[in-house]
mmCIF file of C-alpha atoms and ligand atoms in Angstrom:
data_model
loop_
_atom_site.group_PDB
_atom_site.id
_atom_site.type_symbol
_atom_site.label_atom_id
_atom_site.label_comp_id
_atom_site.label_asym_id
_atom_site.label_seq_id
_atom_site.Cartn_x
_atom_site.Cartn_y
_atom_site.Cartn_z
ATOM 1 C CA UNK A 1140 -40.811 23.092 27.558
ATOM 2 C CA UNK A 1141 -38.648 25.105 25.622
ATOM 3 C CA UNK A 1142 -35.532 24.362 27.621
ATOM 4 C CA UNK A 1143 -36.372 20.746 27.611
ATOM 5 C CA UNK A 1144 -36.407 20.861 23.814
ATOM 6 C CA UNK A 1145 -33.218 22.647 23.879
ATOM 7 C CA UNK A 1146 -31.406 20.649 26.249
ATOM 8 C CA UNK A 1147 -32.260 17.165 24.835
ATOM 9 C CA UNK A 1148 -30.110 17.565 21.854
ATOM 10 C CA UNK A 1149 -27.269 19.075 23.686
ATOM 11 C CA UNK A 1150 -27.274 16.076 26.081
ATOM 12 C CA UNK A 1151 -27.575 13.505 23.152
ATOM 13 C CA UNK A 1152 -24.459 15.346 21.562
ATOM 14 C CA UNK A 1153 -22.583 15.689 24.593
ATOM 15 C CA UNK A 1154 -23.355 11.820 25.112
ATOM 16 C CA UNK A 1155 -21.967 10.884 22.075
ATOM 17 C CA UNK A 1156 -18.756 13.123 22.232
ATOM 18 C CA UNK A 1157 -18.108 11.299 25.579
ATOM 19 C CA UNK A 1158 -18.649 7.865 24.321
ATOM 20 C CA UNK A 1159 -16.457 8.784 21.194
ATOM 21 C CA UNK A 1160 -13.599 9.727 23.278
ATOM 22 C CA UNK A 1161 -13.918 6.634 25.656
ATOM 23 C CA UNK A 1162 -13.734 4.547 22.411
ATOM 24 C CA UNK A 1163 -10.383 6.038 21.081
ATOM 25 C CA UNK A 1164 -8.814 5.863 24.566
ATOM 26 C CA UNK A 1165 -9.601 2.340 25.554
ATOM 27 C CA UNK A 1166 -10.654 -0.189 23.031
ATOM 28 C CA UNK A 1167 -8.450 -2.724 21.639
ATOM 29 C CA UNK A 1168 -9.586 -2.292 17.905
ATOM 30 C CA UNK A 1169 -8.673 1.252 17.987
ATOM 31 C CA UNK A 1170 -5.159 0.578 19.436
ATOM 32 C CA UNK A 1171 -4.457 -2.424 17.075
ATOM 33 C CA UNK A 1172 -5.659 -0.205 13.992
ATOM 34 C CA UNK A 1173 -3.203 2.546 15.179
ATOM 35 C CA UNK A 1174 -0.572 0.085 15.813
ATOM 36 C CA UNK A 1175 -0.956 -1.526 12.063
ATOM 37 C CA UNK A 1176 -0.601 2.239 10.838
ATOM 38 C CA UNK A 1177 2.576 2.541 12.966
ATOM 39 C CA UNK A 1178 3.856 -0.753 11.252
ATOM 40 C CA UNK A 1179 3.333 0.746 7.841
ATOM 41 C CA UNK A 1180 4.942 4.077 8.406
ATOM 42 C CA UNK A 1181 5.538 5.326 11.903
ATOM 43 C CA UNK A 1182 6.985 8.722 11.201
ATOM 44 C CA UNK A 1183 3.710 9.599 8.881
ATOM 45 C CA UNK A 1184 1.388 8.096 11.345
ATOM 46 C CA UNK A 1185 2.770 9.761 14.495
ATOM 47 C CA UNK A 1186 3.687 12.849 12.547
ATOM 48 C CA UNK A 1187 7.335 12.847 13.650
ATOM 49 C CA UNK A 1188 10.493 13.126 11.557
ATOM 50 C CA UNK A 1189 12.215 10.001 10.299
ATOM 51 C CA UNK A 1190 16.015 9.974 10.413
ATOM 52 C CA UNK A 1191 17.461 10.684 7.016
ATOM 53 C CA UNK A 1192 20.536 8.468 7.112
ATOM 54 C CA UNK A 1193 20.078 4.820 6.311
ATOM 55 C CA UNK A 1194 19.111 2.505 9.319
ATOM 56 C CA UNK A 1195 22.185 1.185 10.983
ATOM 57 C CA UNK A 1196 20.771 -2.459 10.869
ATOM 58 C CA UNK A 1197 19.938 -2.296 7.223
ATOM 59 C CA UNK A 1198 22.152 -4.680 5.337
ATOM 60 C CA UNK A 1199 24.218 -3.070 2.623
ATOM 61 C CA UNK A 1200 23.609 -5.876 0.176
ATOM 62 C CA UNK A 1201 20.060 -4.563 -0.719
ATOM 63 C CA UNK A 1202 21.315 -1.238 -1.815
ATOM 64 C CA UNK A 1203 18.513 0.850 -0.411
ATOM 65 C CA UNK A 1204 19.208 3.896 1.682
ATOM 66 C CA UNK A 1205 17.607 6.928 3.369
ATOM 67 C CA UNK A 1206 14.493 7.016 5.693
ATOM 68 C CA UNK A 1207 12.636 4.229 4.084
ATOM 69 C CA UNK A 1208 14.869 1.856 5.733
ATOM 70 C CA UNK A 1209 13.361 2.902 9.058
ATOM 71 C CA UNK A 1210 10.044 1.511 8.217
ATOM 72 C CA UNK A 1211 9.009 -1.695 10.044
ATOM 73 C CA UNK A 1212 7.674 -3.009 6.725
ATOM 74 C CA UNK A 1213 10.992 -2.515 4.787
ATOM 75 C CA UNK A 1214 12.830 -4.880 7.037
ATOM 76 C CA UNK A 1215 10.065 -7.271 7.900
ATOM 77 C CA UNK A 1216 7.538 -7.150 4.873
ATOM 78 C CA UNK A 1217 4.028 -6.410 4.367
ATOM 79 C CA UNK A 1218 3.427 -10.264 4.750
ATOM 80 C CA UNK A 1219 5.252 -10.098 8.123
ATOM 81 C CA UNK A 1220 7.646 -12.857 6.956
ATOM 82 C CA UNK A 1221 10.616 -11.088 6.028
ATOM 83 C CA UNK A 1222 13.170 -13.028 4.086
ATOM 84 C CA UNK A 1223 10.812 -16.145 4.232
ATOM 85 C CA UNK A 1224 8.026 -14.150 2.330
ATOM 86 C CA UNK A 1225 7.446 -11.871 -0.567
ATOM 87 C CA UNK A 1226 10.816 -9.877 0.172
ATOM 88 C CA UNK A 1227 12.812 -13.127 -0.191
ATOM 89 C CA UNK A 1228 14.086 -11.835 -3.421
ATOM 90 C CA UNK A 1229 13.768 -8.604 -5.403
ATOM 91 C CA UNK A 1230 14.507 -4.889 -4.658
ATOM 92 C CA UNK A 1231 13.344 -5.125 -1.004
ATOM 93 C CA UNK A 1232 15.230 -8.178 -0.152
ATOM 94 C CA UNK A 1233 16.834 -7.578 3.269
ATOM 95 C CA UNK A 1234 17.523 -10.951 4.498
ATOM 96 C CA UNK A 1235 15.855 -10.309 7.845
ATOM 97 C CA UNK A 1236 13.536 -12.725 9.469
ATOM 98 C CA UNK A 1237 10.014 -11.966 9.741
ATOM 99 C CA UNK A 1238 7.893 -10.644 12.785
ATOM 100 C CA UNK A 1239 5.188 -13.316 12.348
ATOM 101 C CA UNK A 1240 6.806 -15.094 15.203
ATOM 102 C CA UNK A 1241 5.844 -12.902 17.913
ATOM 103 C CA UNK A 1242 2.218 -13.148 17.170
ATOM 104 C CA UNK A 1243 0.587 -14.159 20.710
ATOM 105 C CA UNK A 1244 3.551 -13.052 22.777
ATOM 106 C CA UNK A 1245 3.136 -10.373 25.536
ATOM 107 C CA UNK A 1246 3.075 -6.740 24.647
ATOM 108 C CA UNK A 1247 5.754 -5.949 27.176
ATOM 109 C CA UNK A 1248 8.115 -8.488 25.654
ATOM 110 C CA UNK A 1249 7.472 -7.056 22.046
ATOM 111 C CA UNK A 1250 7.823 -3.380 23.379
ATOM 112 C CA UNK A 1251 11.285 -4.615 24.665
ATOM 113 C CA UNK A 1252 12.473 -5.755 21.264
ATOM 114 C CA UNK A 1253 11.571 -2.730 19.341
ATOM 115 C CA UNK A 1254 13.398 -0.695 21.923
ATOM 116 C CA UNK A 1255 16.590 -2.827 21.603
ATOM 117 C CA UNK A 1256 19.880 -1.736 20.072
ATOM 118 C CA UNK A 1257 19.287 -3.246 16.889
ATOM 119 C CA UNK A 1258 16.096 -1.327 16.407
ATOM 120 C CA UNK A 1259 17.379 1.898 17.930
ATOM 121 C CA UNK A 1260 13.856 3.698 18.117
ATOM 122 C CA UNK A 1261 13.740 6.345 20.600
ATOM 123 C CA UNK A 1262 11.100 7.745 22.573
ATOM 124 C CA UNK A 1263 11.156 10.891 20.409
ATOM 125 C CA UNK A 1264 10.497 8.764 17.301
ATOM 126 C CA UNK A 1265 7.980 6.384 18.859
ATOM 127 C CA UNK A 1266 6.321 7.254 22.128
ATOM 128 C CA UNK A 1267 5.822 4.668 24.781
ATOM 129 C CA UNK A 1268 1.818 4.669 24.099
ATOM 130 C CA UNK A 1269 2.450 4.412 20.414
ATOM 131 C CA UNK A 1270 4.846 1.503 21.029
ATOM 132 C CA UNK A 1271 2.362 -0.257 22.886
ATOM 133 C CA UNK A 1272 -0.078 0.006 20.245
ATOM 134 C CA UNK A 1273 2.337 -1.261 17.809
ATOM 135 C CA UNK A 1274 3.188 -4.139 20.026
ATOM 136 C CA UNK A 1275 -0.559 -4.979 20.478
ATOM 137 C CA UNK A 1276 -0.870 -5.041 16.539
ATOM 138 C CA UNK A 1277 2.283 -7.556 16.423
ATOM 139 C CA UNK A 1278 0.577 -9.594 19.303
ATOM 140 C CA UNK A 1279 -2.996 -9.721 18.165
ATOM 141 C CA UNK A 1280 -3.682 -8.103 14.761
ATOM 142 C CA UNK A 1281 -1.517 -9.646 12.091
ATOM 143 C CA UNK A 1282 -3.345 -11.812 9.600
ATOM 144 C CA UNK A 1283 -1.224 -14.567 7.943
ATOM 145 C CA UNK A 1284 -1.919 -13.855 4.181
ATOM 146 C CA UNK A 1285 -0.358 -17.046 2.909
ATOM 147 C CA UNK A 1286 -3.649 -19.123 2.664
ATOM 148 C CA UNK A 1287 -5.262 -16.483 0.763
ATOM 149 C CA UNK A 1288 -2.733 -15.580 -2.222
ATOM 150 C CA UNK A 1289 -2.334 -18.078 -4.760
ATOM 151 C CA UNK A 1290 1.303 -18.276 -6.061
ATOM 152 C CA UNK A 1291 2.824 -17.793 -8.529
ATOM 153 C CA UNK A 1292 0.063 -15.490 -9.821
ATOM 154 C CA UNK A 1293 -0.518 -13.629 -6.700
ATOM 155 C CA UNK A 1294 -4.613 -14.083 -7.328
ATOM 156 C CA UNK A 1295 -6.576 -13.396 -4.286
ATOM 157 C CA UNK A 1296 -8.798 -16.178 -3.163
ATOM 158 C CA UNK A 1297 -11.982 -14.009 -2.916
ATOM 159 C CA UNK A 1298 -15.408 -13.368 -4.409
ATOM 160 C CA UNK A 1299 -14.760 -10.815 -6.850
ATOM 161 C CA UNK A 1300 -18.702 -10.265 -7.578
ATOM 162 C CA UNK A 1301 -19.433 -9.726 -4.017
ATOM 163 C CA UNK A 1302 -16.234 -7.613 -3.857
ATOM 164 C CA UNK A 1303 -17.371 -5.307 -6.494
ATOM 165 C CA UNK A 1304 -20.465 -4.212 -4.386
ATOM 166 C CA UNK A 1305 -18.490 -3.679 -1.287
ATOM 167 C CA UNK A 1306 -15.915 -1.519 -3.446
ATOM 168 C CA UNK A 1307 -18.661 0.456 -4.771
ATOM 169 C CA UNK A 1308 -19.883 1.292 -1.503
ATOM 170 C CA UNK A 1309 -16.954 1.560 0.755
ATOM 171 C CA UNK A 1310 -14.032 2.772 -1.630
ATOM 172 C CA UNK A 1311 -15.302 4.325 -5.121
ATOM 173 C CA UNK A 1312 -16.423 7.350 -3.289
ATOM 174 C CA UNK A 1313 -12.715 8.404 -2.817
ATOM 175 C CA UNK A 1314 -10.973 6.176 -5.646
ATOM 176 C CA UNK A 1315 -13.558 6.388 -8.330
ATOM 177 C CA UNK A 1316 -15.581 3.330 -9.794
ATOM 178 C CA UNK A 1317 -12.669 1.994 -11.427
ATOM 179 C CA UNK A 1318 -10.125 2.806 -8.827
ATOM 180 C CA UNK A 1319 -8.442 5.673 -10.930
ATOM 181 C CA UNK A 1320 -9.341 8.830 -9.411
ATOM 182 C CA UNK A 1321 -6.338 8.985 -6.998
ATOM 183 C CA UNK A 1322 -2.992 8.310 -8.488
ATOM 184 C CA UNK A 1323 -0.353 7.228 -5.909
ATOM 185 C CA UNK A 1324 2.302 7.109 -8.605
ATOM 186 C CA UNK A 1325 3.661 9.802 -10.802
ATOM 187 C CA UNK A 1326 2.287 11.102 -14.270
ATOM 188 C CA UNK A 1327 4.682 8.861 -15.956
ATOM 189 C CA UNK A 1328 4.336 5.772 -13.757
ATOM 190 C CA UNK A 1329 0.765 5.793 -12.610
ATOM 191 C CA UNK A 1330 -0.368 3.665 -9.683
ATOM 192 C CA UNK A 1331 -3.661 2.924 -8.998
ATOM 193 C CA UNK A 1332 -5.783 0.785 -6.637
ATOM 194 C CA UNK A 1333 -5.658 -1.846 -9.467
ATOM 195 C CA UNK A 1334 -2.120 -1.517 -9.617
ATOM 196 C CA UNK A 1335 -1.327 -2.110 -5.854
ATOM 197 C CA UNK A 1336 -3.830 -4.898 -5.705
ATOM 198 C CA UNK A 1337 -2.474 -7.064 -8.684
ATOM 199 C CA UNK A 1338 1.126 -6.444 -7.777
ATOM 200 C CA UNK A 1339 1.375 -6.286 -4.205
ATOM 201 C CA UNK A 1340 -1.501 -7.992 -2.553
ATOM 202 C CA UNK A 1341 0.289 -8.295 0.686
ATOM 203 C CA UNK A 1342 0.483 -4.413 0.851
ATOM 204 C CA UNK A 1343 -3.010 -4.028 0.076
ATOM 205 C CA UNK A 1344 -4.288 -6.424 2.469
ATOM 206 C CA UNK A 1345 -2.450 -4.466 5.195
ATOM 207 C CA UNK A 1346 -3.771 -1.059 4.005
ATOM 208 C CA UNK A 1347 -7.121 -2.569 3.595
ATOM 209 C CA UNK A 1348 -7.215 -3.744 7.188
ATOM 210 C CA UNK A 1349 -5.377 -0.765 8.970
ATOM 211 C CA UNK A 1350 -6.196 2.278 6.308
ATOM 212 C CA UNK A 1351 -3.601 4.604 4.919
ATOM 213 C CA UNK A 1352 -1.691 6.392 7.480
ATOM 214 C CA UNK A 1353 -2.590 10.016 7.668
ATOM 215 C CA UNK A 1354 -5.475 10.035 5.203
ATOM 216 C CA UNK A 1355 -9.192 9.703 5.767
ATOM 217 C CA UNK A 1356 -9.087 6.195 4.361
ATOM 218 C CA UNK A 1357 -10.923 3.902 6.744
ATOM 219 C CA UNK A 1358 -9.466 0.638 8.461
ATOM 220 C CA UNK A 1359 -11.699 -2.365 7.766
ATOM 221 C CA UNK A 1360 -10.299 -4.237 10.561
ATOM 222 C CA UNK A 1361 -13.880 -4.702 12.214
ATOM 223 C CA UNK A 1362 -15.210 -6.027 9.127
ATOM 224 C CA UNK A 1363 -14.863 -9.965 8.554
ATOM 225 C CA UNK A 1364 -11.835 -11.006 6.614
ATOM 226 C CA UNK A 1365 -14.068 -12.132 3.971
ATOM 227 C CA UNK A 1366 -15.067 -8.626 2.955
ATOM 228 C CA UNK A 1367 -11.407 -7.595 2.785
ATOM 229 C CA UNK A 1368 -10.492 -10.694 0.714
ATOM 230 C CA UNK A 1369 -13.535 -10.122 -2.065
ATOM 231 C CA UNK A 1370 -12.696 -6.435 -2.244
ATOM 232 C CA UNK A 1371 -9.082 -7.290 -2.723
ATOM 233 C CA UNK A 1372 -10.178 -10.137 -5.355
ATOM 234 C CA UNK A 1373 -12.324 -7.464 -7.155
ATOM 235 C CA UNK A 1374 -9.791 -4.673 -7.283
ATOM 236 C CA UNK A 1375 -7.271 -7.071 -8.896
ATOM 237 C CA UNK A 1376 -9.434 -6.725 -12.084
ATOM 238 C CA UNK A 1377 -9.237 -3.002 -12.381
ATOM 239 C CA UNK A 1378 -6.954 -0.846 -14.413
ATOM 240 C CA UNK A 1379 -3.477 -0.840 -13.548
ATOM 241 C CA UNK A 1380 -2.328 2.115 -15.586
HETATM 242 C C1 HEC B 133 16.803 -1.825 9.406
HETATM 243 C C2 HEC B 133 15.895 -3.106 9.539
HETATM 244 C C3 HEC B 133 14.975 -3.205 10.513
HETATM 245 C C4 HEC B 133 13.913 -2.533 10.780
HETATM 246 C C5 HEC B 133 13.511 -1.086 10.092
HETATM 247 C C6 HEC B 133 13.036 -2.890 11.728
HETATM 248 N N1 HEC B 133 13.622 -4.111 12.237
HETATM 249 FE FE1 HEC B 133 12.869 -5.307 13.713
HETATM 250 N N2 HEC B 133 14.465 -6.808 13.444
HETATM 251 C C7 HEC B 133 15.284 -6.456 12.614
HETATM 252 C C8 HEC B 133 16.443 -7.384 13.031
HETATM 253 C C9 HEC B 133 17.738 -7.471 12.376
HETATM 254 C C10 HEC B 133 15.967 -8.136 13.828
HETATM 255 C C11 HEC B 133 16.554 -9.304 14.515
HETATM 256 C C12 HEC B 133 16.413 -10.601 13.724
HETATM 257 C C13 HEC B 133 16.921 -11.770 13.950
HETATM 258 O O1 HEC B 133 16.896 -12.230 15.343
HETATM 259 O O2 HEC B 133 17.674 -12.531 13.249
HETATM 260 C C14 HEC B 133 14.552 -7.692 14.151
HETATM 261 C C15 HEC B 133 13.592 -8.532 15.087
HETATM 262 C C16 HEC B 133 12.538 -7.965 15.233
HETATM 263 C C17 HEC B 133 11.508 -8.873 16.023
HETATM 264 C C18 HEC B 133 11.616 -9.973 16.727
HETATM 265 C C19 HEC B 133 11.194 -11.115 15.760
HETATM 266 C C20 HEC B 133 11.249 -12.500 16.222
HETATM 267 O O3 HEC B 133 10.680 -13.231 16.054
HETATM 268 O O4 HEC B 133 12.194 -12.594 16.933
HETATM 269 C C21 HEC B 133 10.228 -7.828 16.153
HETATM 270 C C22 HEC B 133 9.074 -8.271 16.966
HETATM 271 C C23 HEC B 133 10.595 -6.644 15.324
HETATM 272 N N3 HEC B 133 11.863 -6.772 14.830
HETATM 273 C C24 HEC B 133 9.704 -5.925 15.169
HETATM 274 C C25 HEC B 133 10.114 -4.500 14.443
HETATM 275 C C26 HEC B 133 9.133 -3.269 14.405
HETATM 276 C C27 HEC B 133 7.823 -3.122 15.159
HETATM 277 C C28 HEC B 133 9.675 -2.373 13.608
HETATM 278 C C29 HEC B 133 9.264 -0.960 13.269
HETATM 279 C C30 HEC B 133 8.974 0.030 14.399
HETATM 280 C C31 HEC B 133 10.804 -3.126 12.978
HETATM 281 N N4 HEC B 133 11.149 -4.072 13.675
HETATM 282 C C32 HEC B 133 11.881 -2.190 12.438
HETATM 283 C C33 HEC B 133 15.546 -5.246 11.846
HETATM 284 C C34 HEC B 133 14.745 -4.291 11.728
HETATM 285 C C1 HEC B 134 -12.054 8.739 2.528
HETATM 286 C C2 HEC B 134 -11.548 8.273 1.323
HETATM 287 C C3 HEC B 134 -11.005 7.098 0.982
HETATM 288 C C4 HEC B 134 -11.679 6.122 1.058
HETATM 289 C C5 HEC B 134 -12.947 5.693 1.414
HETATM 290 C C6 HEC B 134 -10.759 5.017 0.660
HETATM 291 N N1 HEC B 134 -9.528 5.541 0.424
HETATM 292 FE FE1 HEC B 134 -7.789 4.285 -0.273
HETATM 293 N N2 HEC B 134 -6.823 6.044 -0.131
HETATM 294 C C7 HEC B 134 -7.202 7.469 0.121
HETATM 295 C C8 HEC B 134 -6.134 8.323 0.140
HETATM 296 C C9 HEC B 134 -6.258 9.772 0.302
HETATM 297 C C10 HEC B 134 -4.990 7.483 -0.172
HETATM 298 C C11 HEC B 134 -3.471 8.046 -0.354
HETATM 299 C C12 HEC B 134 -2.970 8.545 -1.547
HETATM 300 C C13 HEC B 134 -1.891 8.880 -1.787
HETATM 301 O O1 HEC B 134 -0.847 8.433 -1.018
HETATM 302 O O2 HEC B 134 -1.264 9.565 -2.833
HETATM 303 C C14 HEC B 134 -5.361 6.002 -0.299
HETATM 304 C C15 HEC B 134 -4.488 5.069 -0.683
HETATM 305 C C16 HEC B 134 -5.018 3.915 -0.907
HETATM 306 C C17 HEC B 134 -4.156 2.789 -1.534
HETATM 307 C C18 HEC B 134 -2.781 2.961 -1.976
HETATM 308 C C19 HEC B 134 -1.761 2.543 -0.773
HETATM 309 C C20 HEC B 134 -0.312 2.733 -1.235
HETATM 310 O O3 HEC B 134 0.169 3.481 -0.654
HETATM 311 O O4 HEC B 134 0.096 2.046 -1.828
HETATM 312 C C21 HEC B 134 -4.859 1.637 -2.060
HETATM 313 C C22 HEC B 134 -4.464 0.502 -2.393
HETATM 314 C C23 HEC B 134 -6.265 1.976 -1.502
HETATM 315 N N3 HEC B 134 -6.264 3.493 -0.996
HETATM 316 C C24 HEC B 134 -7.418 1.213 -1.444
HETATM 317 C C25 HEC B 134 -8.528 1.572 -1.000
HETATM 318 C C26 HEC B 134 -9.797 0.510 -0.967
HETATM 319 C C27 HEC B 134 -9.688 -0.718 -1.669
HETATM 320 C C28 HEC B 134 -10.778 1.247 -0.382
HETATM 321 C C29 HEC B 134 -12.058 0.722 0.165
HETATM 322 C C30 HEC B 134 -12.097 -0.269 1.165
HETATM 323 C C31 HEC B 134 -10.189 2.553 -0.166
HETATM 324 N N4 HEC B 134 -9.052 2.788 -0.331
HETATM 325 C C32 HEC B 134 -11.100 3.724 0.655
HETATM 326 C C33 HEC B 134 -8.571 7.529 0.471
HETATM 327 C C34 HEC B 134 -9.474 6.753 0.631
#
């Protein structure tokens, strides 16, 4: 009887461990959410060093330099539309086309593009396994944000009242009830959840769906898009500085 009592919780925790590992190794949701974080910042997500010199394919017109020019989002945008989207003008203009055109394409064909000369990502930077998750994200994980962001005001079409409840249960524990507990900017130029939501809803949408690289912030990918939109809509009313 004693043994039985001991063995049961042991077995149960073993079972849990096994299934958790299996999920991490095989499920598409995990791979896509990992791929989305790699798109955001591959060096951070994969904990490898990024080159510090400017990416050779980064156009001089834009005036940006250094390791940031190696991030997928810097050339292709948070909205995946490159020069046809939010980066069509302004300080992030690169003139490069978006990646939305590869949605639905095979993982192998997308992997080949990211390994091409134009991109120059070596296996030491992005391993084959990481690359296949990134390609899966591009094939199946992008959400076209255009229908959800009203221009020119960038107001997100969501139910802010419903979003308040979601924010308070899913986000406030880390970011505070008004989103100002973590400052992503500096002491002179503060940046809060509200700042990102109002200023760059496309970035926020990506971060909400895939999480923030190398932090415990969860990816909401498995929730209905409506939840993400309602949270985003609510956070646009939070303090911005
Ligand atoms: C320094 C700029 C730059 C960076 C950084 C960059 N790319 Fe590209 N990418 C390009 C250029 C240039 C093209 C070719 C565009 C063309 O054909 O006109 C391209 C094309 C693509 C295409 C093909 C799009 C299509 O519809 O044909 C995909 C997919 C792609 N890139 C994915 C990525 C991913 C994923 C990353 C991050 C790991 C990345 N890129 C980082 C410059 C960049
Ligand atoms: C477990 C804690 C945690 C939870 C829960 C959490 N976050 Fe975060 N979030 C963080 C951390 C840590 C950062 C990174 C701070 C930094 O880079 O300085 C972050 C970053 C952010 C950023 C800034 C991204 C950027 O780089 O511009 C936004 C926006 C954000 N979170 C929104 C949210 C929202 C909305 C929710 C709820 C859906 C949420 N977070 C849930 C911990 C959390």
